[in-house]
Amino acid sequence: MSDNMPTLFTRIINREIPADIVYEDDQCIVINDIAPQAPVHMLVIPRQPIPRLVDATLSDQAILGHLMWVAGEVARVAGVDEAFRLVVNNGANAGQTVFHLHLHVLASKDDRQQFTEAQL
Ligand code: 5GP
């Protein structure tokens, strides 16, 4: 794909491709993954199309922090705030397939139940 082509996620952000949108603000969007790897599988995506985490610069610190905060918020709203995982695949050899930075928010409602029972 040439550099000036919009990424898949930019096309979703621009409503050119449909997606199940969970949350959005002026800096990012959160969608449900089309092929979930867990009962809860959301993608937190900056509007700014940074290709990979390693391509972020010092000037991207604020958006990187915002993505982390949003991940926690959507996990809380999804009811999985006691047990969820964040994954960033950086590079094709690490499994990255869409070269527009995104955080995977992964959780199992069952994990949450086990965690809660373990605290009793
Ligand atoms: P990566 O492998 O790059 O870390 O993650 C890309 C993710 O995007 C995958 O989990 C994949 O299922 C998801 N994905 C790919 N195409 C679409 C799409 O058109 N819509 C949605 N909602 N998710 C997608």
Coordinates of N, CA and C and ligand atoms in Angstrom, one line a residue:
M1 N 0.9 -1.2 0.0 CA 0.0 0.0 0.0 C 0.9 1.2 0.0
S2 N 0.6 2.2 -0.9 CA 1.4 3.4 -0.9 C 1.1 4.3 0.3
D3 N 2.1 5.1 0.6 CA 2.1 5.9 1.9 C 0.9 6.9 1.9
N4 N 0.4 7.3 0.7 CA -0.7 8.3 0.8 C -2.1 7.7 0.7
M5 N -2.1 6.3 0.7 CA -3.4 5.6 0.8 C -3.9 5.7 2.2
P6 N -5.2 6.0 2.5 CA -5.7 5.9 3.8 C -5.7 4.5 4.3
T7 N -5.4 4.3 5.6 CA -5.4 3.0 6.2 C -6.8 2.5 6.3
L8 N -6.9 1.2 6.6 CA -8.2 0.6 6.9 C -8.9 1.3 8.0
F9 N -8.1 1.6 9.1 CA -8.8 2.2 10.2 C -9.1 3.7 9.9
T10 N -8.4 4.4 9.1 CA -8.8 5.7 8.7 C -10.1 5.7 7.9
R11 N -10.2 4.7 7.1 CA -11.5 4.5 6.3 C -12.7 4.2 7.3
I12 N -12.4 3.5 8.3 CA -13.4 3.2 9.3 C -13.8 4.5 10.1
I13 N -12.7 5.3 10.5 CA -12.9 6.6 11.1 C -13.7 7.5 10.2
N14 N -13.5 7.5 8.9 CA -14.2 8.4 8.0 C -15.5 7.8 7.5
R15 N -15.9 6.7 8.2 CA -17.3 6.0 7.9 C -17.4 5.5 6.4
E16 N -16.2 5.2 5.8 CA -16.2 4.7 4.5 C -16.4 3.1 4.6
I17 N -16.0 2.6 5.7 CA -16.2 1.1 6.0 C -17.0 1.0 7.3
P18 N -18.0 0.2 7.4 CA -18.8 0.1 8.6 C -18.0 -0.6 9.7
A19 N -18.3 -0.2 11.0 CA -17.7 -0.9 12.1 C -18.6 -0.7 13.3
D20 N -18.4 -1.5 14.3 CA -19.2 -1.4 15.5 C -18.4 -0.4 16.4
I21 N -18.8 0.8 16.5 CA -18.1 1.9 17.2 C -18.6 1.9 18.6
V22 N -17.6 1.7 19.6 CA -17.9 1.7 21.0 C -17.8 3.0 21.6
Y23 N -16.8 3.8 21.1 CA -16.5 5.1 21.7 C -15.7 5.9 20.7
E24 N -15.9 7.3 20.7 CA -15.0 8.1 20.0 C -14.9 9.5 20.6
D25 N -13.8 10.1 20.4 CA -13.6 11.5 20.8 C -12.8 12.2 19.7
D26 N -12.3 13.4 20.0 CA -11.5 14.1 19.0 C -10.2 13.5 18.7
Q27 N -9.7 12.6 19.5 CA -8.4 12.0 19.3 C -8.4 10.6 18.9
C28 N -9.4 9.8 19.2 CA -9.4 8.4 18.9 C -10.8 7.8 18.7
I29 N -10.8 6.6 18.3 CA -12.0 5.8 18.2 C -11.8 4.4 18.7
V30 N -12.9 3.8 19.3 CA -12.8 2.4 19.8 C -13.8 1.6 19.0
I31 N -13.4 0.5 18.5 CA -14.4 -0.4 17.7 C -14.2 -1.8 18.3
N32 N -15.3 -2.6 18.1 CA -15.2 -4.0 18.4 C -14.4 -4.7 17.2
D33 N -13.5 -5.6 17.6 CA -12.7 -6.3 16.6 C -13.7 -7.2 15.7
I34 N -13.4 -7.2 14.4 CA -14.3 -8.0 13.5 C -14.1 -9.5 13.7
A35 N -12.9 -9.9 14.2 CA -12.6 -11.3 14.5 C -12.1 -11.5 15.9
P36 N -13.0 -11.4 16.9 CA -12.6 -11.3 18.3 C -11.8 -12.5 18.7
Q37 N -10.8 -12.3 19.5 CA -10.0 -13.4 20.0 C -10.3 -13.6 21.5
A38 N -11.3 -12.9 22.0 CA -11.8 -13.1 23.4 C -13.2 -12.6 23.4
P39 N -14.0 -12.9 24.5 CA -15.4 -12.4 24.5 C -15.5 -10.9 24.5
V40 N -14.5 -10.2 25.0 CA -14.4 -8.7 24.8 C -13.1 -8.5 24.1
H41 N -13.2 -7.9 22.9 CA -12.0 -7.6 22.1 C -12.3 -6.3 21.3
M42 N -11.7 -5.2 21.9 CA -11.9 -3.9 21.3 C -10.6 -3.3 20.8
L43 N -10.6 -2.4 19.9 CA -9.4 -1.8 19.3 C -9.5 -0.3 19.6
V44 N -8.5 0.2 20.2 CA -8.4 1.7 20.5 C -7.4 2.3 19.5
I45 N -8.0 3.2 18.7 CA -7.3 3.6 17.5 C -7.2 5.1 17.4
P46 N -5.9 5.7 17.3 CA -5.8 7.1 17.2 C -6.3 7.6 15.8
R47 N -6.9 8.8 15.8 CA -7.3 9.3 14.5 C -6.1 9.6 13.6
Q48 N -5.0 9.9 14.3 CA -3.7 10.2 13.6 C -3.1 8.8 13.2
P49 N -2.8 8.6 11.9 CA -2.4 7.2 11.5 C -0.9 7.0 11.7
I50 N -0.5 6.9 13.0 CA 0.9 6.4 13.3 C 1.0 5.0 12.8
P51 N 1.9 4.6 12.0 CA 1.9 3.2 11.5 C 2.1 2.1 12.5
R52 N 3.2 2.3 13.3 CA 3.6 1.3 14.3 C 3.9 2.1 15.6
L53 N 3.9 1.4 16.8 CA 4.3 2.1 18.0 C 5.6 2.7 17.9
V54 N 6.6 2.0 17.2 CA 7.9 2.4 17.1 C 8.1 3.7 16.3
D55 N 7.0 4.0 15.5 CA 7.1 5.2 14.7 C 6.6 6.4 15.4
A56 N 6.1 6.3 16.6 CA 5.6 7.4 17.4 C 6.9 8.2 17.8
T57 N 6.7 9.5 17.9 CA 7.8 10.4 18.3 C 7.5 11.0 19.7
L58 N 8.4 11.7 20.2 CA 8.2 12.4 21.5 C 7.0 13.3 21.5
S59 N 6.7 13.9 20.3 CA 5.5 14.7 20.2 C 4.2 14.0 20.3
D60 N 4.3 12.6 20.2 CA 3.1 11.8 20.3 C 2.8 11.3 21.7
Q61 N 3.5 11.8 22.7 CA 3.4 11.3 24.1 C 1.9 11.5 24.5
A62 N 1.3 12.6 24.2 CA 0.0 12.9 24.8 C -1.0 11.9 24.2
I63 N -1.0 11.7 22.9 CA -1.9 10.8 22.3 C -1.7 9.3 22.8
L64 N -0.5 8.9 23.0 CA -0.2 7.6 23.5 C -0.8 7.5 24.9
G65 N -0.7 8.5 25.7 CA -1.3 8.5 27.1 C -2.8 8.4 27.0
H66 N -3.3 9.2 26.1 CA -4.8 9.2 25.9 C -5.3 7.9 25.5
L67 N -4.6 7.2 24.6 CA -5.1 5.9 24.2 C -5.1 4.9 25.4
M68 N -4.1 5.0 26.3 CA -4.1 4.1 27.5 C -5.3 4.5 28.4
W69 N -5.5 5.7 28.6 CA -6.6 6.2 29.4 C -8.0 5.7 28.9
V70 N -8.2 5.9 27.6 CA -9.4 5.4 26.9 C -9.6 3.9 27.1
A71 N -8.5 3.2 26.9 CA -8.6 1.7 27.1 C -9.1 1.3 28.4
G72 N -8.7 2.0 29.5 CA -9.2 1.7 30.8 C -10.6 2.1 30.9
E73 N -11.0 3.2 30.3 CA -12.4 3.7 30.4 C -13.4 2.7 29.7
V74 N -13.0 2.2 28.5 CA -13.9 1.4 27.8 C -13.9 0.0 28.4
A75 N -12.8 -0.4 29.1 CA -12.8 -1.7 29.8 C -13.8 -1.6 31.0
R76 N -13.7 -0.4 31.7 CA -14.6 -0.2 32.8 C -16.1 -0.3 32.4
V77 N -16.4 0.4 31.3 CA -17.8 0.5 30.8 C -18.2 -0.9 30.3
A78 N -17.3 -1.7 29.8 CA -17.6 -3.1 29.3 C -17.8 -4.0 30.5
G79 N -17.4 -3.6 31.7 CA -17.6 -4.4 32.9 C -16.4 -5.4 33.1
V80 N -15.3 -5.1 32.5 CA -14.1 -6.0 32.7 C -12.9 -5.3 33.3
D81 N -13.2 -4.3 34.1 CA -12.1 -3.5 34.6 C -11.3 -4.2 35.7
E82 N -11.8 -5.3 36.2 CA -11.0 -6.1 37.1 C -10.0 -7.1 36.5
A83 N -10.2 -7.3 35.2 CA -9.3 -8.3 34.5 C -9.4 -8.1 33.0
F84 N -8.4 -7.4 32.5 CA -8.3 -7.2 31.0 C -6.8 -7.1 30.6
R85 N -6.6 -7.3 29.3 CA -5.2 -7.2 28.8 C -5.1 -6.2 27.7
L86 N -4.0 -5.5 27.6 CA -3.7 -4.6 26.5 C -2.6 -5.2 25.7
V87 N -2.8 -5.2 24.4 CA -1.8 -5.8 23.5 C -1.5 -4.8 22.3
V88 N -0.3 -4.6 22.0 CA 0.1 -3.8 20.8 C 1.1 -4.7 20.0
N89 N 0.7 -5.0 18.9 CA 1.5 -5.8 18.0 C 2.3 -4.7 17.1
N90 N 3.6 -4.8 17.2 CA 4.5 -3.8 16.5 C 5.3 -4.6 15.5
G91 N 4.9 -4.4 14.2 CA 5.6 -5.0 13.1 C 5.0 -6.3 12.7
A92 N 5.2 -6.6 11.4 CA 4.6 -7.8 10.8 C 5.1 -9.1 11.5
N93 N 6.3 -9.1 11.9 CA 6.8 -10.3 12.6 C 6.3 -10.5 14.0
A94 N 5.6 -9.5 14.5 CA 4.9 -9.6 15.8 C 3.4 -9.8 15.6
G95 N 3.0 -9.9 14.3 CA 1.6 -10.2 14.1 C 0.8 -9.0 13.7
Q96 N 1.5 -7.8 13.5 CA 0.7 -6.6 13.1 C 0.3 -6.8 11.7
T97 N -1.0 -6.6 11.4 CA -1.6 -6.7 10.1 C -2.1 -5.4 9.5
V98 N -2.5 -4.5 10.5 CA -3.0 -3.2 10.0 C -2.0 -2.2 10.5
F99 N -1.4 -1.4 9.6 CA -0.3 -0.5 10.0 C -0.8 0.9 10.2
H100 N -1.7 0.9 11.3 CA -2.2 2.1 11.9 C -2.3 1.7 13.3
L101 N -1.5 2.4 14.2 CA -1.4 2.0 15.6 C -2.7 1.7 16.2
H102 N -2.8 0.6 17.0 CA -4.0 0.3 17.8 C -3.7 -0.5 19.0
L103 N -4.4 -0.3 20.0 CA -4.3 -1.1 21.2 C -5.5 -2.1 21.2
H104 N -5.1 -3.4 21.4 CA -6.1 -4.4 21.6 C -6.5 -4.5 23.1
V105 N -7.8 -4.4 23.4 CA -8.3 -4.6 24.8 C -9.0 -5.9 24.8
L106 N -8.4 -6.8 25.5 CA -8.9 -8.2 25.5 C -9.4 -8.6 26.9
A107 N -10.5 -9.2 27.0 CA -11.0 -9.7 28.3 C -12.0 -10.8 28.1
S108 N -12.0 -11.6 29.2 CA -13.0 -12.7 29.2 C -13.9 -12.4 30.5
K109 N -15.2 -12.4 30.3 CA -16.1 -12.2 31.4 C -15.8 -13.3 32.5
D110 N -15.4 -14.5 32.0 CA -15.1 -15.6 32.9 C -13.9 -15.3 33.8
D111 N -12.9 -14.7 33.2 CA -11.7 -14.3 34.0 C -12.2 -13.4 35.1
R112 N -13.1 -12.4 34.8 CA -13.5 -11.5 35.7 C -14.2 -12.2 36.9
Q113 N -15.0 -13.2 36.5 CA -15.8 -13.9 37.6 C -14.8 -14.7 38.5
Q114 N -13.8 -15.3 37.8 CA -12.8 -16.0 38.6 C -12.0 -15.1 39.6
F115 N -11.7 -13.9 39.0 CA -10.9 -12.9 39.8 C -11.8 -12.5 41.0
T116 N -13.0 -12.3 40.8 CA -13.9 -11.8 41.9 C -14.1 -12.9 42.9
E117 N -14.2 -14.2 42.5 CA -14.4 -15.3 43.4 C -13.1 -15.4 44.2
A118 N -11.9 -15.2 43.6 CA -10.6 -15.4 44.3 C -10.5 -14.4 45.4
Q119 N -11.2 -13.2 45.3 CA -11.1 -12.2 46.3 C -12.0 -12.5 47.5
L120 N -12.9 -13.4 47.4 CA -13.9 -13.6 48.5 C -13.2 -14.4 49.6
Ligands
5GP1 P1 -3.1 -6.4 14.3 O1 -3.0 -7.8 13.8 O2 -2.7 -5.4 13.3 O3 -2.5 -6.2 15.6 O4 -4.7 -6.2 14.6 C1 -5.6 -5.8 13.5 C2 -6.9 -6.2 14.0 O5 -7.9 -5.6 13.2 C3 -7.2 -7.7 14.0 O6 -7.5 -8.2 15.3 C4 -8.4 -7.8 13.0 O7 -9.3 -8.8 13.4 C5 -9.0 -6.4 13.1 N1 -9.6 -6.0 11.8 C6 -9.2 -6.2 10.6 N2 -10.0 -5.7 9.7 C7 -11.1 -5.2 10.4 C8 -12.3 -4.5 10.0 O8 -12.6 -4.3 8.9 N3 -13.1 -4.2 11.1 C9 -12.8 -4.4 12.4 N4 -13.7 -4.0 13.3 N5 -11.7 -5.0 12.8 C10 -10.8 -5.4 11.8

